[in-house]
Coordinates of C-alpha atoms and ligand atoms in Angstrom, one line a residue:
X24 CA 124.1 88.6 81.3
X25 CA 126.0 91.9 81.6
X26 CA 129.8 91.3 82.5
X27 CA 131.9 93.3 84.3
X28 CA 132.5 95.8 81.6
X29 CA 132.2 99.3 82.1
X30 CA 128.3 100.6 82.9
X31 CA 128.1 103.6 80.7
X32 CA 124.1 105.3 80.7
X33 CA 124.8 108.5 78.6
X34 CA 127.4 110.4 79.5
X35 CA 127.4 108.7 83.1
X36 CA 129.8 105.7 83.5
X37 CA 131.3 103.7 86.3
X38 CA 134.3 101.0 86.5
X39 CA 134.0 97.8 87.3
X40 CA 133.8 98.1 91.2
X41 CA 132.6 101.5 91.3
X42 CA 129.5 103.8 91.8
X43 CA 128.9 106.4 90.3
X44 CA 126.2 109.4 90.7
X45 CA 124.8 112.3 88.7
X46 CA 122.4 113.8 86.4
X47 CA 121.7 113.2 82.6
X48 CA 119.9 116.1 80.6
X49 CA 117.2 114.3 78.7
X50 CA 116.1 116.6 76.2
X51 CA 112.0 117.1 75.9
X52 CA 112.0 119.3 72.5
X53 CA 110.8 122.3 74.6
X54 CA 113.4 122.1 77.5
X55 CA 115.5 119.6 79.0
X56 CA 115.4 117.8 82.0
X57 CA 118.0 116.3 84.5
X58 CA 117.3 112.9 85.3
X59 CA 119.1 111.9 88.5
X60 CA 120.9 108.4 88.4
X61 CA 123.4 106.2 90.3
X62 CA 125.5 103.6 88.5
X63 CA 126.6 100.7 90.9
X64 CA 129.1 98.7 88.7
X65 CA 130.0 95.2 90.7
X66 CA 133.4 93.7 91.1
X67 CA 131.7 90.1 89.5
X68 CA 129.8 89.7 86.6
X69 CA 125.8 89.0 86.6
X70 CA 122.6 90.7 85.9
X71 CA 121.9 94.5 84.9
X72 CA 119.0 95.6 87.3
X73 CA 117.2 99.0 86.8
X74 CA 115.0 100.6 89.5
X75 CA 112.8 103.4 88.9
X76 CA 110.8 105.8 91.3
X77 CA 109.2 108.8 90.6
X78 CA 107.4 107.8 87.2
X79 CA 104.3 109.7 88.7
X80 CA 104.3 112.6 90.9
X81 CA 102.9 112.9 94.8
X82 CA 104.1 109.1 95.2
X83 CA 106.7 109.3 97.9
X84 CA 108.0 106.1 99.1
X85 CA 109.6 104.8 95.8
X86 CA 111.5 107.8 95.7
X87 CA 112.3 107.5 99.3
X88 CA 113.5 103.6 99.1
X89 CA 115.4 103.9 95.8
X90 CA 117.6 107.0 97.0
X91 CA 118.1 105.3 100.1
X92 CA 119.5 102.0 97.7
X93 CA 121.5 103.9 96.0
X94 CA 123.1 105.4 99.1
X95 CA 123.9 101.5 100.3
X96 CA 124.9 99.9 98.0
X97 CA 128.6 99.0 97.5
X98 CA 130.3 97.9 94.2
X99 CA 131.9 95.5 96.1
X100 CA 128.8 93.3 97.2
X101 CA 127.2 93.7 93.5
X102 CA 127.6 90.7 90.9
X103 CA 126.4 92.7 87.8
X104 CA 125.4 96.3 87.9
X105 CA 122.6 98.4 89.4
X106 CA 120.9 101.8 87.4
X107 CA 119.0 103.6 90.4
X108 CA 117.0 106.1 89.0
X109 CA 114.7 107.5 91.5
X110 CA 113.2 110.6 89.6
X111 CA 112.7 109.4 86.7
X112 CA 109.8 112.1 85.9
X113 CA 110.9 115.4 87.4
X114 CA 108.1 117.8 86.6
X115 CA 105.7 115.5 87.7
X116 CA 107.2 114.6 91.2
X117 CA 108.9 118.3 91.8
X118 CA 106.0 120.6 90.2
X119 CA 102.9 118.8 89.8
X120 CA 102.8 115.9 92.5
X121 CA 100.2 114.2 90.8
X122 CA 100.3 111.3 88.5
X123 CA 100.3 113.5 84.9
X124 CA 102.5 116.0 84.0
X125 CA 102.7 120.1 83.8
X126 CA 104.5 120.0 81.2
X127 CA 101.4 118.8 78.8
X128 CA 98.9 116.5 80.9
X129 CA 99.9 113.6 80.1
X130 CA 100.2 110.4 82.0
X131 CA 104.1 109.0 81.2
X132 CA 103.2 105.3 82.4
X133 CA 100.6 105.6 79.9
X134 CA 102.6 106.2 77.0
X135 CA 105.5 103.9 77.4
X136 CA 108.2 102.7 75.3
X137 CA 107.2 106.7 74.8
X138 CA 107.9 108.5 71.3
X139 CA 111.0 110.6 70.5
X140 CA 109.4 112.8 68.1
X141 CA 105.9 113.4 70.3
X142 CA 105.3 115.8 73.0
X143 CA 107.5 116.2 76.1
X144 CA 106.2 113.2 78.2
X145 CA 106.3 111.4 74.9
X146 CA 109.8 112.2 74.7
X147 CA 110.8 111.7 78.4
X148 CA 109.2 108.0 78.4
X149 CA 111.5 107.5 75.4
X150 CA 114.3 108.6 76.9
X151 CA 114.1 106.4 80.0
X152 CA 113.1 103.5 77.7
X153 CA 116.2 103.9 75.4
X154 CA 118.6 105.1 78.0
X155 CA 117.5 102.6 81.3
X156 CA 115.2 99.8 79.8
X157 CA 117.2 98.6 77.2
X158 CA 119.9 96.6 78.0
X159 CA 118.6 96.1 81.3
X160 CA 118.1 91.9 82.3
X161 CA 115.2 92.9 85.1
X162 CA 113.1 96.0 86.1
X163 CA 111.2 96.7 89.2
X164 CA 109.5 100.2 89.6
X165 CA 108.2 101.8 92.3
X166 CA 104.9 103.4 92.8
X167 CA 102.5 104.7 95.3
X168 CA 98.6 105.8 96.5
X169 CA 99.3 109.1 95.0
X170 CA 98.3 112.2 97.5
X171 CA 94.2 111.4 96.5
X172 CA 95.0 107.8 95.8
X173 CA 94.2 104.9 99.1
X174 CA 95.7 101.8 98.3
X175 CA 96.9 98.4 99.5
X176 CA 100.4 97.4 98.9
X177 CA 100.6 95.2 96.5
X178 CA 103.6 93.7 93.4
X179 CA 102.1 93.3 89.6
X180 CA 103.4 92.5 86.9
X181 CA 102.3 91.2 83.4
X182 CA 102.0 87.9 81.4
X183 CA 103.4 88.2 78.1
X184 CA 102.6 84.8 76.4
X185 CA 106.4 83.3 76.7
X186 CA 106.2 81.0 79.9
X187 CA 109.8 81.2 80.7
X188 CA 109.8 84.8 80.7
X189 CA 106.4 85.0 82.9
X190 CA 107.9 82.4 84.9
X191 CA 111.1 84.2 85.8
X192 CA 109.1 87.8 86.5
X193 CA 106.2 85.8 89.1
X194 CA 109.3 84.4 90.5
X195 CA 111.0 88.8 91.0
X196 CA 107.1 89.4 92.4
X197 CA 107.4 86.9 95.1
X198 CA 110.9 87.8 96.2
X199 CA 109.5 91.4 97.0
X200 CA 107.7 90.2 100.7
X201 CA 104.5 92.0 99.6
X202 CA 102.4 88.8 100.6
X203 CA 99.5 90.1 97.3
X204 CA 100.7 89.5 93.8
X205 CA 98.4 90.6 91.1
X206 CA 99.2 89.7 87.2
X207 CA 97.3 91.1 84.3
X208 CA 96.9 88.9 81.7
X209 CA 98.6 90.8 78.9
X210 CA 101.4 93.0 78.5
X211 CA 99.4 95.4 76.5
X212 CA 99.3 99.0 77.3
X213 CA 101.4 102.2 77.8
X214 CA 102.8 101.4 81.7
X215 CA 106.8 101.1 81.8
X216 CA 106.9 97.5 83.3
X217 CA 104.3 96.4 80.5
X218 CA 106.6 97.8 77.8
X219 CA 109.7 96.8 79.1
X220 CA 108.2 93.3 79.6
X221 CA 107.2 93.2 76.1
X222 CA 110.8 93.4 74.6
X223 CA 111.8 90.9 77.0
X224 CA 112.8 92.4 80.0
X225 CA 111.1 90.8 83.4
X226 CA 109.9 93.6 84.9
X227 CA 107.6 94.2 88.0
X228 CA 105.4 97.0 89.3
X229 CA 106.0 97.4 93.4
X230 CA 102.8 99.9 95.0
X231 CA 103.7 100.7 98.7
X232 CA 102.3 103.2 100.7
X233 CA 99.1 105.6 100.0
X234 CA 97.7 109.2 99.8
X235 CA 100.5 110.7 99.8
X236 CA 101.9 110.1 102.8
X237 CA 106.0 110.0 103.9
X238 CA 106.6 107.0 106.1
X239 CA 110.1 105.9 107.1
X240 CA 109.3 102.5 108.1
X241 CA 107.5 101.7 104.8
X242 CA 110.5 103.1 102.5
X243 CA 112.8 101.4 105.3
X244 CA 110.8 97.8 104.4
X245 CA 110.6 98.6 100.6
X246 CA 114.6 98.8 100.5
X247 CA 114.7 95.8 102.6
X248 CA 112.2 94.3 99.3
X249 CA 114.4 95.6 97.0
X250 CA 117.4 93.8 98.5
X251 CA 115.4 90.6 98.2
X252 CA 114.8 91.2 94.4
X253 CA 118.6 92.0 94.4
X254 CA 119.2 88.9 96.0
X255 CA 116.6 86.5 93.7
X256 CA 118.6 87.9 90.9
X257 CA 121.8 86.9 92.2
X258 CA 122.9 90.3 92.5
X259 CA 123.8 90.3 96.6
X260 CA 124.6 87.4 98.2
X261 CA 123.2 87.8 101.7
X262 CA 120.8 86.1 104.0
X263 CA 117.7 85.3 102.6
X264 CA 114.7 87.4 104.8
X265 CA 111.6 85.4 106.3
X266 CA 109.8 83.9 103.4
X267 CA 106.5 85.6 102.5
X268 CA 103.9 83.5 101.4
X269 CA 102.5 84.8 98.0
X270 CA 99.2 85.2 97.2
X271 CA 98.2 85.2 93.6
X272 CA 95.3 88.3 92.1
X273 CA 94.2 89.0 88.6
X274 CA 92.9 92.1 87.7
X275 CA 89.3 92.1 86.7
X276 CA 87.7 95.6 86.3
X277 CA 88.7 99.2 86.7
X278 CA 85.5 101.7 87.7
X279 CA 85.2 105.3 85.8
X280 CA 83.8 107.7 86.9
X281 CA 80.7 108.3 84.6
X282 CA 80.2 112.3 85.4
X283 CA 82.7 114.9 86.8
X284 CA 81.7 116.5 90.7
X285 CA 82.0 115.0 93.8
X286 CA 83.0 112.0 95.0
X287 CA 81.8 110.3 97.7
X288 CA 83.5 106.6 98.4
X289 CA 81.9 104.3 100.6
X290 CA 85.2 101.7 100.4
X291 CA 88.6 101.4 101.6
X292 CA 91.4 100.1 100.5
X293 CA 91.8 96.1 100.9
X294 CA 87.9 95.8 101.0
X295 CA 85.9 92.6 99.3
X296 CA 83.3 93.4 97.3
X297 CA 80.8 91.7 95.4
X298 CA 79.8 92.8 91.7
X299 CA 76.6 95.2 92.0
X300 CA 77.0 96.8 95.3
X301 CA 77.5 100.9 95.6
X302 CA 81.1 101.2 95.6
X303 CA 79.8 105.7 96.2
X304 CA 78.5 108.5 94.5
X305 CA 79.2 111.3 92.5
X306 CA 77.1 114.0 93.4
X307 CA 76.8 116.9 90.9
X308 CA 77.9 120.2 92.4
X309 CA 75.4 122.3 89.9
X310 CA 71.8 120.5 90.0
X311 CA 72.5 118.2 93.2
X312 CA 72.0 115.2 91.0
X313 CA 73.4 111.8 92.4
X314 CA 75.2 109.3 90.1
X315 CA 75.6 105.5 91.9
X316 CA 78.6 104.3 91.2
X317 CA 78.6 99.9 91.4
X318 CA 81.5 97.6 91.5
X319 CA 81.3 95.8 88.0
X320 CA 83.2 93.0 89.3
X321 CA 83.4 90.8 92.6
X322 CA 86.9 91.1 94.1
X323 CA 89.2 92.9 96.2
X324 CA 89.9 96.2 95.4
X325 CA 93.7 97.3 95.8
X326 CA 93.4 101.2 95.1
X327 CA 90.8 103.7 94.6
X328 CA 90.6 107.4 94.3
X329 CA 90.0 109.4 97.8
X330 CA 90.2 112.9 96.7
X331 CA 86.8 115.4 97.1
X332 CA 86.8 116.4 93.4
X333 CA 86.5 113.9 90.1
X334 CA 86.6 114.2 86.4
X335 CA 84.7 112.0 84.2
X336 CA 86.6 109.1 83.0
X337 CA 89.0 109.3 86.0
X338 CA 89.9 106.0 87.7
X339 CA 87.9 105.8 90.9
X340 CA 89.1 102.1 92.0
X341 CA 90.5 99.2 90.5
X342 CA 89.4 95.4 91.5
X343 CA 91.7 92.2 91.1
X344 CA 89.8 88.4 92.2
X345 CA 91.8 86.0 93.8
X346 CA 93.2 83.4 91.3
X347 CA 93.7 80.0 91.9
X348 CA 97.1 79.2 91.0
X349 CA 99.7 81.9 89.7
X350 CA 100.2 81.2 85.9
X351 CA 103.8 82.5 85.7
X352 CA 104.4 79.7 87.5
Ligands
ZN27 ZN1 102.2 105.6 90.1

């Protein structure tokens, strides 16, 4: 539990009872970028809670939510203290808009807790990790459908093995109001909540919103989720909203694409379907040849890719089966 000692992130600090904004330089070996960040430092003492947005480019309503939270929030209300960061990958959401970066092609939430010495979305993933992630008590970040991307809104998060810790991140999930909850059964892997949740940290993945699209209402709700995490935590102490009823997903299969061309879905977001059946086709611009492309798994599928043009080995949809009971609880 953080007290109410001064919040320092960098060079950034705030007082107890204070909120601070700015930029850090985070330094990428070739160039340096400035990471925006507020610091809201409560007047009581109690959890430090980071919230991230922007991680990928062309995913707009995390960014939208999280700048509006940091804009509301008043040190006063706060017991512990709040890191909004809601850029956290600048080239990717300023230049590129797409889920890797121009700087080198990579995929940050790929590469997390990231690698000081490596390239520069190496470096930037280890940056947010040492500067945000550590030290933080809970994590929630904020994705989207990307511009190509359709998706469902949903809350993940990962199990890590220690039932107290999986207990207490099902229990951030549910406090979102996103009714679909979908846990992957490891915390393995390169994306930011899965490596903060290794070291500890309870961490959840919240996907609102789809292609691309800017939608007040949706980053209006998302803020009004985030202020039910905030208040799960302990963090505000305010009227609890409607309770959602949660319903409990495990992921079973992501589909590749086997060729690069054309891609031609024939689902939608939120659509059942049963293992075997012609999820679309990639059609090969240069000899006209069609490649089927099956669901390997029965379930629902949550997001897919929507976008005309596809490389081989690009995620075309991902499927998670309704599970019986949620085992982080
Ligand atoms: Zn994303």
């Amino acid at each position: 539990m953080a007290t109410t000692d001064l919040l320092i992130v960098g060079t950034l600090s705030a007082e107890p009872g204070r909120k601070t904004r700015g930029t850090l330089a985070a330094d990428l070996g070739t160039l340096t970028v400035d990471i925006p960040l507020t610091l809201v430092n409560g007047t009581h003492p109690g959890p430090r809670v980071l919230i991230t947005a922007g991680v990928h480019g062309g995913e707009f309503t995390g960014i939208d939510a999280a700048t509006r939270l940091a804009a509301l929030l008043e040190p006063a209300e706060v017991r512990g203290q709040v890191i909004v960061c809601p850029v956290a990958n600048p080239p990717a959401v300023y230049q590129g808009r797409l889920g890797v970066s121009p700087l080198d092609g990579v995929n940050i939430n790929r590469v997390f807790p990231g690698d000081s010495e490596g390239g520069p979305t190496g470096r930037l993933a280890a940056w947010l990790f040492t500067n945000l992630v550590d030290g933080a008590d809970a994590y929630v970040d904020l994705h989207s459908g990307g511009i190509d991307e359709v998706l469902t809104d949903f809350v993940g998060y990962r199990l890590t093995g220690d039932p107290e810790l999986d207990a207490k991140t099902a229990d951030l999930a549910g406090a979102v109001g996103i009714e679909d909850v979908i846990f992957g059964t490891n915390a393995d892997g390169g994306n930011s909540h899965a490596a903060a949740a290794r070291q500890g940290v309870p961490s959840i993945l919240v996907e609102t919103g789809q292609l691309g699209e800017r939608d007040e209402d949706t980053a209006r709700r998302l803020v009004g989720g985030l202020y039910g995490v905030l208040r799960r935590l302990g963090v505000l102490d305010i009227e609890p909203a409607n309770d959602t009823a949660v319903r409990a997903w495990v992921w079973v299969a992501g589909v590749t694409a086997e060729a690069t061309g054309l891609w031609y879905p024939e689902f939608g977001a939120g659509d059942d379907v049963t293992e075997g059946q012609v999820l679309g086709r990639v059609l090969d611009p240069a000899d006209g040849r069609e490649h089927k492309v099956l669901a390997p798994a029965t379930g629902r599928i949550f997001y897919g890719l929507r976008g005309l043009t596809v490389a081989s080995g690009a995620e075309l949809a991902a499927i998670a089966a309704s599970a019986p009971r949620d085992p982080g609880h």
